[in-house]
Short mmCIF file of C-alpha atoms and ligand atoms in Angstrom, two decimals:
data_model
loop_
_atom_site.label_atom_id
_atom_site.label_comp_id
_atom_site.label_asym_id
_atom_site.label_seq_id
_atom_site.Cartn_x
_atom_site.Cartn_y
_atom_site.Cartn_z
CA MET A 1 1.31 15.59 55.35
CA SER A 2 5.17 16.23 55.04
CA VAL A 3 7.18 13.21 53.30
CA ALA A 4 10.10 12.28 55.21
CA LYS A 5 13.47 12.93 53.46
CA PRO A 6 16.14 10.04 52.88
CA ARG A 7 18.73 9.86 55.77
CA LEU A 8 22.02 10.67 54.27
CA VAL A 9 24.93 9.93 56.57
CA VAL A 10 28.48 11.46 55.18
CA LEU A 11 31.64 10.21 56.96
CA GLY A 12 34.46 12.71 56.98
CA THR A 13 35.17 16.20 57.12
CA GLY A 14 38.38 16.42 54.79
CA PHE A 15 38.45 17.96 51.17
CA ALA A 16 35.85 15.46 49.96
CA GLY A 17 33.24 15.32 52.27
CA TYR A 18 33.37 18.95 53.53
CA SER A 19 33.34 20.22 49.91
CA MET A 20 30.45 18.09 49.10
CA LEU A 21 28.31 19.50 52.00
CA LEU A 22 29.08 23.14 51.32
CA ARG A 23 27.68 22.54 48.23
CA LEU A 24 24.46 20.23 48.76
CA PRO A 25 21.11 22.04 49.07
CA ARG A 26 20.15 21.91 52.57
CA ASP A 27 16.38 21.16 52.04
CA LEU A 28 16.63 17.54 50.15
CA TYR A 29 18.20 15.15 52.56
CA ASP A 30 18.10 14.73 56.43
CA VAL A 31 21.94 14.75 56.99
CA THR A 32 24.24 13.29 59.62
CA LEU A 33 27.99 14.17 59.45
CA ILE A 34 29.88 11.96 61.39
CA SER A 35 33.91 12.67 61.82
CA PRO A 36 36.55 12.56 65.02
CA ARG A 37 37.57 16.15 63.62
CA ASN A 38 35.44 19.11 64.32
CA TYR A 39 37.24 20.97 61.80
CA PHE A 40 38.24 20.77 58.44
CA LEU A 41 42.13 21.11 57.67
CA PHE A 42 43.83 22.73 54.47
CA LEU A 43 46.36 19.70 54.32
CA PRO A 44 48.23 21.90 51.35
CA LEU A 45 49.34 24.31 53.66
CA LEU A 46 50.39 22.01 56.65
CA PRO A 47 54.37 22.30 56.09
CA SER A 48 54.07 25.79 56.25
CA ALA A 49 52.36 25.24 59.78
CA VAL A 50 55.21 22.92 60.67
CA THR A 51 57.52 25.91 61.02
CA GLY A 52 55.12 28.79 62.18
CA THR A 53 55.16 30.29 58.61
CA VAL A 54 51.60 30.05 58.89
CA GLU A 55 49.65 29.47 62.32
CA LEU A 56 47.77 26.43 62.87
CA ARG A 57 44.49 27.69 63.43
CA SER A 58 44.52 29.61 60.26
CA ILE A 59 44.55 26.83 58.15
CA VAL A 60 41.49 24.96 60.05
CA GLU A 61 37.88 25.67 59.58
CA PRO A 62 35.51 24.76 62.36
CA VAL A 63 32.84 22.39 60.66
CA ARG A 64 29.70 23.99 62.63
CA ARG A 65 30.30 27.27 61.32
CA ARG A 66 29.38 26.54 57.89
CA LEU A 67 27.53 23.33 58.48
CA GLY A 68 25.62 24.51 61.66
CA HIS A 69 22.45 23.44 59.85
CA LEU A 70 22.86 19.96 59.72
CA ARG A 71 23.41 17.26 62.39
CA PHE A 72 27.15 16.73 63.41
CA LEU A 73 28.32 13.93 65.44
CA GLU A 74 32.12 14.29 66.65
CA ALA A 75 32.74 10.58 66.32
CA ALA A 76 34.67 7.87 64.56
CA ALA A 77 32.73 5.16 62.49
CA GLN A 78 33.86 1.78 63.29
CA SER A 79 31.94 -0.36 60.91
CA VAL A 80 28.77 -0.63 59.07
CA ASP A 81 26.02 -3.02 59.19
CA TRP A 82 24.88 -3.61 55.71
CA GLU A 83 21.73 -5.61 56.47
CA ARG A 84 20.27 -3.19 58.75
CA ARG A 85 21.90 -0.18 57.17
CA VAL A 86 23.40 1.22 60.16
CA VAL A 87 26.92 2.77 60.64
CA ARG A 88 28.46 1.94 64.17
CA ALA A 89 30.56 4.85 65.62
CA THR A 90 32.35 6.11 68.74
CA GLY A 91 32.25 9.42 70.19
CA ALA A 92 35.51 11.18 69.67
CA VAL A 93 35.61 12.70 73.21
CA ASP A 94 34.64 9.86 75.66
CA GLY A 95 34.42 6.55 73.29
CA SER A 96 30.76 6.02 73.78
CA ALA A 97 29.19 3.58 71.29
CA PHE A 98 26.42 4.62 69.23
CA GLU A 99 24.41 3.31 65.99
CA THR A 100 22.89 5.85 63.19
CA PRO A 101 20.60 4.53 60.48
CA PHE A 102 20.93 5.48 56.74
CA ASP A 103 19.37 5.48 53.47
CA LEU A 104 22.26 6.58 51.57
CA LEU A 105 25.85 6.71 52.83
CA VAL A 106 28.97 8.76 51.57
CA ILE A 107 32.43 7.45 52.70
CA ALA A 108 34.90 9.94 52.55
CA VAL A 109 37.20 9.27 55.68
CA GLY A 110 40.75 9.73 53.90
CA SER A 111 43.92 7.88 54.55
CA ARG A 112 46.43 7.82 56.64
CA PRO A 113 50.67 7.77 56.36
CA HIS A 114 51.98 4.39 55.26
CA ASP A 115 54.98 2.82 57.24
CA TYR A 116 55.40 -0.09 54.86
CA GLY A 117 55.78 -2.40 58.02
CA ILE A 118 59.12 -0.98 58.13
CA PRO A 119 60.71 -1.57 61.80
CA GLY A 120 60.78 1.61 64.28
CA VAL A 121 58.67 3.95 61.91
CA SER A 122 55.62 4.38 63.99
CA THR A 123 57.66 4.60 67.39
CA TYR A 124 60.25 6.97 66.22
CA ALA A 125 59.63 9.16 63.14
CA LEU A 126 57.10 11.89 63.16
CA ARG A 127 54.16 12.30 60.54
CA ALA A 128 52.99 15.27 58.70
CA ALA A 129 49.20 14.49 58.28
CA SER A 130 47.85 16.43 61.05
CA ILE A 131 47.59 19.26 63.51
CA GLU A 132 49.00 17.22 65.98
CA ASP A 133 52.05 16.00 63.80
CA ALA A 134 52.44 19.70 62.90
CA ARG A 135 52.72 20.83 66.22
CA GLU A 136 55.00 17.94 67.19
CA ILE A 137 57.29 18.55 64.70
CA ARG A 138 57.66 22.16 65.41
CA SER A 139 58.26 21.73 69.05
CA ARG A 140 60.63 18.95 68.14
CA ILE A 141 62.57 21.14 65.99
CA LEU A 142 63.19 23.79 68.82
CA SER A 143 63.81 20.83 71.27
CA GLN A 144 66.67 19.50 69.42
CA PHE A 145 68.41 23.09 69.17
CA ALA A 146 67.79 23.57 73.12
CA ARG A 147 69.33 20.25 73.71
CA ALA A 148 72.43 20.62 71.60
CA ASP A 149 72.93 23.96 73.23
CA LEU A 150 73.58 22.68 76.76
CA PRO A 151 76.97 22.66 77.82
CA GLY A 152 79.30 19.43 78.08
CA LEU A 153 77.84 17.55 74.89
CA ALA A 154 80.25 15.76 72.50
CA ASP A 155 80.92 17.17 69.21
CA ASP A 156 79.33 14.10 67.27
CA GLU A 157 76.25 14.05 69.84
CA ILE A 158 75.40 17.74 68.71
CA GLN A 159 75.71 16.61 65.08
CA ARG A 160 73.26 14.01 65.87
CA LEU A 161 70.76 15.93 67.70
CA LEU A 162 70.90 18.66 64.46
CA THR A 163 70.36 16.20 62.08
CA PHE A 164 66.73 16.30 60.37
CA ALA A 165 66.08 13.46 58.29
CA VAL A 166 63.04 13.68 55.81
CA VAL A 167 61.84 10.28 54.60
CA GLY A 168 59.86 10.28 51.10
CA GLY A 169 60.81 12.58 48.14
CA GLY A 170 57.11 13.41 47.03
CA PRO A 171 55.58 17.17 47.59
CA THR A 172 55.10 16.39 51.27
CA GLY A 173 58.84 15.46 52.27
CA VAL A 174 60.15 18.30 49.66
CA GLU A 175 57.89 20.99 51.29
CA VAL A 176 58.68 19.85 54.75
CA ALA A 177 62.46 19.74 53.95
CA ALA A 178 62.24 23.24 52.52
CA GLU A 179 60.11 24.70 55.24
CA ILE A 180 62.53 23.32 57.97
CA HIS A 181 65.54 24.82 55.84
CA ASP A 182 63.69 28.40 55.62
CA LEU A 183 63.39 28.16 59.64
CA LEU A 184 66.91 27.47 59.94
CA ARG A 185 67.88 30.16 57.51
CA GLU A 186 65.75 32.84 58.46
CA GLU A 187 65.11 32.38 62.45
CA LEU A 188 67.47 29.93 63.89
CA LYS A 189 70.50 31.21 62.36
CA ARG A 190 69.88 34.25 64.64
CA ALA A 191 69.06 32.74 67.56
CA PHE A 192 71.53 29.72 67.49
CA PRO A 193 74.34 31.48 65.55
CA VAL A 194 77.13 28.89 66.79
CA LEU A 195 74.89 25.70 66.15
CA ALA A 196 72.43 26.72 63.15
CA PRO A 197 75.32 26.36 60.88
CA ARG A 198 76.04 22.68 61.87
CA ALA A 199 72.22 21.66 61.28
CA ARG A 200 71.74 19.26 58.65
CA ILE A 201 68.85 18.67 56.45
CA VAL A 202 68.70 15.05 55.01
CA LEU A 203 66.19 14.01 52.31
CA LEU A 204 65.70 10.19 51.65
CA GLU A 205 64.27 9.17 48.60
CA GLY A 206 63.76 5.52 47.36
CA GLY A 207 63.29 6.40 43.87
CA ALA A 208 65.56 7.80 41.11
CA ARG A 209 64.51 11.45 41.87
CA VAL A 210 62.48 13.28 43.89
CA LEU A 211 58.93 14.28 42.78
CA SER A 212 58.67 11.65 40.31
CA GLN A 213 55.07 12.69 39.60
CA TYR A 214 56.41 16.23 38.43
CA ARG A 215 58.17 16.97 34.95
CA GLN A 216 61.63 15.94 34.84
CA ALA A 217 62.90 19.23 34.29
CA LEU A 218 61.21 20.77 37.55
CA ALA A 219 62.19 17.94 39.76
CA GLY A 220 65.89 18.60 38.38
CA TYR A 221 65.40 22.25 39.30
CA ALA A 222 64.27 21.12 42.72
CA GLU A 223 67.01 18.89 43.33
CA ARG A 224 69.80 21.47 42.27
CA HIS A 225 68.17 24.23 44.32
CA PHE A 226 68.22 22.05 47.58
CA ARG A 227 71.70 21.05 46.57
CA ARG A 228 72.67 24.82 46.46
CA GLU A 229 70.99 25.57 49.86
CA GLY A 230 72.74 22.86 51.78
CA ILE A 231 69.85 20.33 51.87
CA GLU A 232 71.34 16.96 51.01
CA VAL A 233 69.13 14.75 48.50
CA ARG A 234 69.81 11.14 48.76
CA THR A 235 67.82 9.43 45.69
CA GLN A 236 67.86 5.60 45.38
CA THR A 237 68.22 5.53 49.06
CA THR A 238 65.55 3.19 51.12
CA VAL A 239 65.04 3.20 54.59
CA ALA A 240 65.04 -0.36 56.15
CA ALA A 241 64.67 0.56 59.90
CA ILE A 242 64.52 3.49 62.16
CA GLY A 243 65.86 3.29 65.73
CA PRO A 244 66.03 5.78 68.46
CA ARG A 245 68.83 7.39 67.38
CA GLU A 246 69.85 5.64 63.79
CA ILE A 247 68.20 5.55 60.54
CA THR A 248 69.26 1.93 58.80
CA LEU A 249 69.38 1.87 55.06
CA LYS A 250 68.67 -1.01 52.95
CA ASP A 251 72.37 -0.46 51.38
CA GLY A 252 73.56 -1.41 55.03
CA GLY A 253 74.51 2.41 55.45
CA THR A 254 73.43 4.17 58.54
CA LEU A 255 72.50 7.95 59.10
CA LEU A 256 72.67 9.21 62.79
CA TYR A 257 69.65 11.60 62.96
CA GLY A 258 67.92 13.85 65.69
CA MET A 259 64.53 13.93 64.21
CA ALA A 260 63.08 12.14 61.17
CA VAL A 261 59.77 13.07 59.66
CA TRP A 262 58.00 10.19 57.58
CA ALA A 263 56.16 11.54 54.56
CA THR A 264 55.71 8.71 52.46
CA GLY A 265 52.74 6.63 51.22
CA ASN A 266 48.87 6.64 51.82
CA ALA A 267 47.37 3.63 53.72
CA PRO A 268 43.67 2.75 54.39
CA THR A 269 42.38 3.98 57.45
CA GLY A 270 41.36 1.65 60.34
CA PHE A 271 37.61 2.08 59.26
CA VAL A 272 38.49 1.22 55.45
CA SER A 273 40.54 -1.75 56.59
CA CYS A 274 37.52 -3.42 58.55
CA LEU A 275 34.90 -2.88 56.23
CA GLU A 276 33.48 -6.34 55.10
CA GLY A 277 31.64 -6.86 51.79
CA LEU A 278 33.10 -3.92 49.84
CA PRO A 279 35.47 -4.20 46.57
CA ILE A 280 38.73 -3.09 48.20
CA GLU A 281 41.73 -2.61 45.72
CA LYS A 282 45.08 -1.83 47.13
CA GLY A 283 43.37 -0.17 50.37
CA ARG A 284 40.73 1.85 48.35
CA ILE A 285 37.20 1.11 47.94
CA GLY A 286 36.69 0.41 44.33
CA VAL A 287 33.80 2.96 42.91
CA ASP A 288 32.10 3.20 39.31
CA ASP A 289 31.93 6.05 36.95
CA ARG A 290 29.21 7.70 39.13
CA LEU A 291 31.53 7.18 42.51
CA ARG A 292 28.98 4.49 43.80
CA VAL A 293 30.75 1.73 45.42
CA ARG A 294 30.44 -1.34 42.92
CA GLY A 295 27.90 -3.55 43.43
CA ARG A 296 26.00 -0.85 45.84
CA GLU A 297 23.33 1.47 44.54
CA ASP A 298 23.30 3.72 47.73
CA VAL A 299 26.87 3.80 49.28
CA PHE A 300 29.24 6.62 47.79
CA ALA A 301 32.93 6.52 48.19
CA LEU A 302 35.38 9.42 47.30
CA GLY A 303 38.72 11.08 48.13
CA ASP A 304 41.47 9.32 48.99
CA CYS A 305 39.96 6.37 50.28
CA ALA A 306 38.26 5.60 46.80
CA ALA A 307 39.72 3.65 44.03
CA PHE A 308 38.27 5.61 40.59
CA GLY A 309 39.53 4.44 37.35
CA ASP A 310 42.37 2.53 35.95
CA PRO A 311 44.93 3.49 37.22
CA PRO A 312 43.31 4.95 39.99
CA LEU A 313 43.32 8.64 40.40
CA PRO A 314 46.22 10.07 42.79
CA ALA A 315 45.25 10.78 46.02
CA THR A 316 44.94 14.44 46.12
CA ALA A 317 43.07 17.49 47.41
CA GLN A 318 42.33 18.35 44.03
CA VAL A 319 40.43 14.75 42.95
CA ALA A 320 38.94 14.73 46.25
CA GLN A 321 37.50 18.13 46.07
CA THR A 322 36.60 17.76 42.41
CA GLN A 323 34.56 14.59 43.38
CA GLY A 324 33.02 16.40 46.48
CA LYS A 325 31.45 18.84 43.92
CA TYR A 326 30.41 16.35 41.47
CA LEU A 327 28.74 14.25 44.31
CA ALA A 328 26.86 17.08 45.44
CA LYS A 329 25.44 17.78 42.11
CA GLN A 330 24.90 14.02 41.57
CA LEU A 331 22.82 13.91 45.19
CA ARG A 332 20.74 17.17 43.97
CA ASP A 333 19.72 15.65 40.79
CA ARG A 334 18.91 12.38 42.48
CA ALA A 335 16.74 14.14 44.70
CA ARG A 336 14.97 15.84 41.85
CA GLY A 337 14.72 12.58 39.55
CA ARG A 338 17.19 13.59 37.34
CA ALA A 339 19.88 10.89 36.15
CA ALA A 340 23.57 11.61 37.03
CA LYS A 341 26.17 12.02 34.50
CA PRO A 342 29.46 10.05 34.95
CA PHE A 343 32.47 11.70 36.71
CA ARG A 344 35.31 12.98 34.85
CA PHE A 345 38.53 14.49 36.28
CA ARG A 346 40.51 17.03 34.34
CA PRO A 347 43.90 17.70 36.26
CA VAL A 348 44.67 21.43 36.54
CA GLY A 349 48.57 20.89 37.54
CA MET A 350 50.45 20.60 40.54
CA LEU A 351 52.39 23.04 43.14
CA ALA A 352 55.16 22.73 45.28
CA TYR A 353 57.06 25.00 47.60
CA VAL A 354 60.89 24.09 47.41
CA GLY A 355 62.25 26.79 50.10
CA GLY A 356 63.97 30.38 49.91
CA GLY A 357 60.55 31.77 48.17
CA ARG A 358 60.91 29.65 45.25
CA ALA A 359 58.26 27.02 44.03
CA LEU A 360 57.57 24.70 41.08
CA ALA A 361 54.36 24.82 38.87
CA ASP A 362 53.47 21.98 36.72
CA LEU A 363 50.64 22.95 34.80
CA PRO A 364 49.01 20.95 31.86
CA HIS A 365 50.25 23.42 29.02
CA SER A 366 53.43 24.89 30.85
CA GLN A 367 55.87 24.53 33.42
CA TRP A 368 57.59 26.93 35.82
CA SER A 369 59.95 27.45 38.56
CA GLY A 370 61.74 30.01 40.55
CA ARG A 371 59.90 33.23 42.24
CA GLY A 372 57.21 33.73 40.17
CA ALA A 373 56.29 30.21 40.40
CA TRP A 374 56.31 30.84 44.29
CA ILE A 375 54.20 34.15 44.00
CA PHE A 376 51.78 31.92 42.08
CA TRP A 377 52.07 29.14 44.11
CA ARG A 378 50.87 31.80 47.25
CA SER A 379 48.11 33.15 45.25
CA VAL A 380 46.66 29.83 44.28
CA TYR A 381 46.72 28.84 47.97
CA LEU A 382 45.09 31.77 48.99
CA THR A 383 42.32 31.60 46.38
CA LYS A 384 41.70 27.71 47.25
CA LEU A 385 41.34 28.28 51.29
CA VAL A 386 37.67 27.71 51.67
CA SER A 387 36.60 30.69 53.80
CA LEU A 388 37.44 34.28 53.84
CA PRO A 389 38.51 34.49 57.51
CA ASN A 390 40.91 31.66 56.66
CA LYS A 391 42.48 33.67 53.45
CA ALA A 392 42.76 36.72 55.75
CA LYS A 393 44.61 34.73 58.69
CA VAL A 394 47.19 33.05 56.00
CA LEU A 395 47.89 36.34 54.44
CA PHE A 396 48.35 37.89 57.59
CA ASP A 397 50.64 35.42 58.86
CA TRP A 398 52.73 35.44 55.65
CA ILE A 399 53.25 39.40 56.13
CA LYS A 400 53.77 38.87 59.73
CA ALA A 401 56.28 36.09 59.19
CA ALA A 402 58.00 38.61 56.41
CA LEU A 403 58.17 41.37 58.94
CA PHE A 404 58.59 40.04 62.54
CA GLY A 405 59.89 36.33 61.70
CA ARG A 406 58.40 33.11 62.90
CA ASP A 407 57.73 32.69 66.77
CA LEU A 408 60.46 30.41 68.34
CA SER A 409 58.80 29.74 71.66
CA ARG A 410 58.41 26.22 72.72
CA PHE A 411 55.36 25.01 74.08
C1 FAD B 501 51.20 17.53 54.27
C2 FAD B 501 50.25 17.20 53.02
C3 FAD B 501 50.42 17.98 51.98
C4 FAD B 501 49.44 17.81 51.03
N1 FAD B 501 49.40 18.85 50.08
C5 FAD B 501 48.64 18.52 48.89
C6 FAD B 501 48.51 19.42 47.74
O1 FAD B 501 49.46 20.68 47.86
N2 FAD B 501 47.85 19.39 46.57
C7 FAD B 501 47.11 18.32 46.63
O2 FAD B 501 46.30 18.06 45.96
N3 FAD B 501 46.97 17.38 47.53
C8 FAD B 501 47.72 17.47 48.59
N4 FAD B 501 47.79 16.37 49.71
C9 FAD B 501 46.86 15.51 49.46
C10 FAD B 501 45.42 15.89 50.29
O3 FAD B 501 45.44 16.73 51.41
C11 FAD B 501 44.52 15.05 50.39
O4 FAD B 501 44.51 13.74 48.97
C12 FAD B 501 43.24 15.00 50.62
O5 FAD B 501 43.05 15.79 51.93
C13 FAD B 501 42.22 14.01 50.82
O6 FAD B 501 40.77 14.42 50.92
P1 FAD B 501 39.84 13.22 51.53
O7 FAD B 501 38.72 14.25 51.99
O8 FAD B 501 39.82 12.19 50.94
O9 FAD B 501 40.66 13.28 53.20
P2 FAD B 501 41.08 14.06 54.18
O10 FAD B 501 41.11 15.48 53.94
O11 FAD B 501 42.22 13.26 54.90
O12 FAD B 501 40.11 14.13 55.33
C14 FAD B 501 39.42 12.54 55.79
C15 FAD B 501 38.44 13.16 57.08
O13 FAD B 501 37.85 11.93 57.20
C16 FAD B 501 37.97 11.59 58.77
N5 FAD B 501 37.78 10.43 59.35
C17 FAD B 501 39.01 9.61 59.39
N6 FAD B 501 38.53 8.24 59.78
C18 FAD B 501 37.31 8.46 60.02
C19 FAD B 501 36.11 7.71 60.63
N7 FAD B 501 36.60 6.40 61.01
N8 FAD B 501 35.04 7.93 60.76
C20 FAD B 501 34.87 9.29 60.52
N9 FAD B 501 35.45 9.87 59.93
C21 FAD B 501 36.63 9.65 59.63
C22 FAD B 501 38.99 12.73 59.10
O14 FAD B 501 38.82 12.86 60.47
C23 FAD B 501 38.82 13.81 58.23
O15 FAD B 501 38.10 14.84 58.61
C24 FAD B 501 48.62 16.66 50.81
C25 FAD B 501 48.53 15.79 51.90
C26 FAD B 501 49.11 16.29 53.00
C27 FAD B 501 49.27 15.07 54.23
#
């Protein structure tokens, strides 16, 4: 007589959930994976996809390709009934509601951009956190040029249309500004020789410097490089509101803009905000040293939605992926009756692209900037991409962009 395997329900196909499932042996659990996205998205290359340096399809991996052996439900979890031990969810395509029972639950639903309640952010600013966002930004940049190119526009209206504001001087904001600048310098200058020199990129940062998590010298390099390239960096500049044409700053100043990208802060997803009976700390689920949700033996949380340690580890792909690998091992040991060791995280460093074929590498025992760091940045991302087809596609995209330029069709 065969013994029923424990029912393991995993929520999320991001860095944490996907890397965990890729390493979990197939025969130990009866696994159900629930996520509204039927693909894994390699977010660190999203800023490059915004401008078409790499194509969107090169940085996604369909979940069913490598995880076809388990039950995958394309749906969003809505709530958990802890008494009955079921996840309530709704289908991603038609919204139909259903329940899935579990013995063990893994919550890896990530986070979403935080608007800090600032008026107008969700209405007027674009985000850089999903495939849809990347497609929208790319199309919007091209639309701004198409609009500014029409006859009869006043000079100051052209200037407004071609002002690209990026809010947030963290790695995402810096990389988005750098990629937009590359697009301007390398492609739009040829397509719009009169308009492109008038375009402005303005990076707004509330703190004293950009890239506050990086060493001071590297952040200084990024700021100097941006200024040299004509990207305006405004530090200690906090946004108070965003209107359809104007950003209002806390100091009372204003910035007329054509496109604004909001790239700052993480907020809990709707699902995490609605969870009852769990220890939620600053929007993240508190976990113990084995990634178990505090007070619950059979529920785990990892990645951006989990708060591990004091202060909590940062919300990065590196942390999420390491936690995913750790949990796969822990669940394997658990199924075989072995005790789990505590989770440990050793950072391997941070990278950021700053445009013009230059990058920063902030490593535990060294720091690096410029062209060499850019080659390192590209090699690291190429090796980190999860599948061989994605590695090949990204490499091909880079070669294609270098030889033939990026595609400027707007659709
Ligand atoms: C533009 C950008 C660039 C970045 N660059 C870097 C970088 O260079 N280096 C780095 O270390 N980090 C980087 N990060 C941060 C990194 O991507 C995140 O920390 C990482 O993705 C977190 O992994 P995760 O699995 O927790 O969440 P995610 O990867 O966001 O995955 C969350 C998953 O949960 C699913 N989900 C959401 N809601 C539900 C629900 N209700 N039910 C079921 N599933 C749900 C989503 O569809 C998704 O599949 C970047 C982030 C962004 C946005």
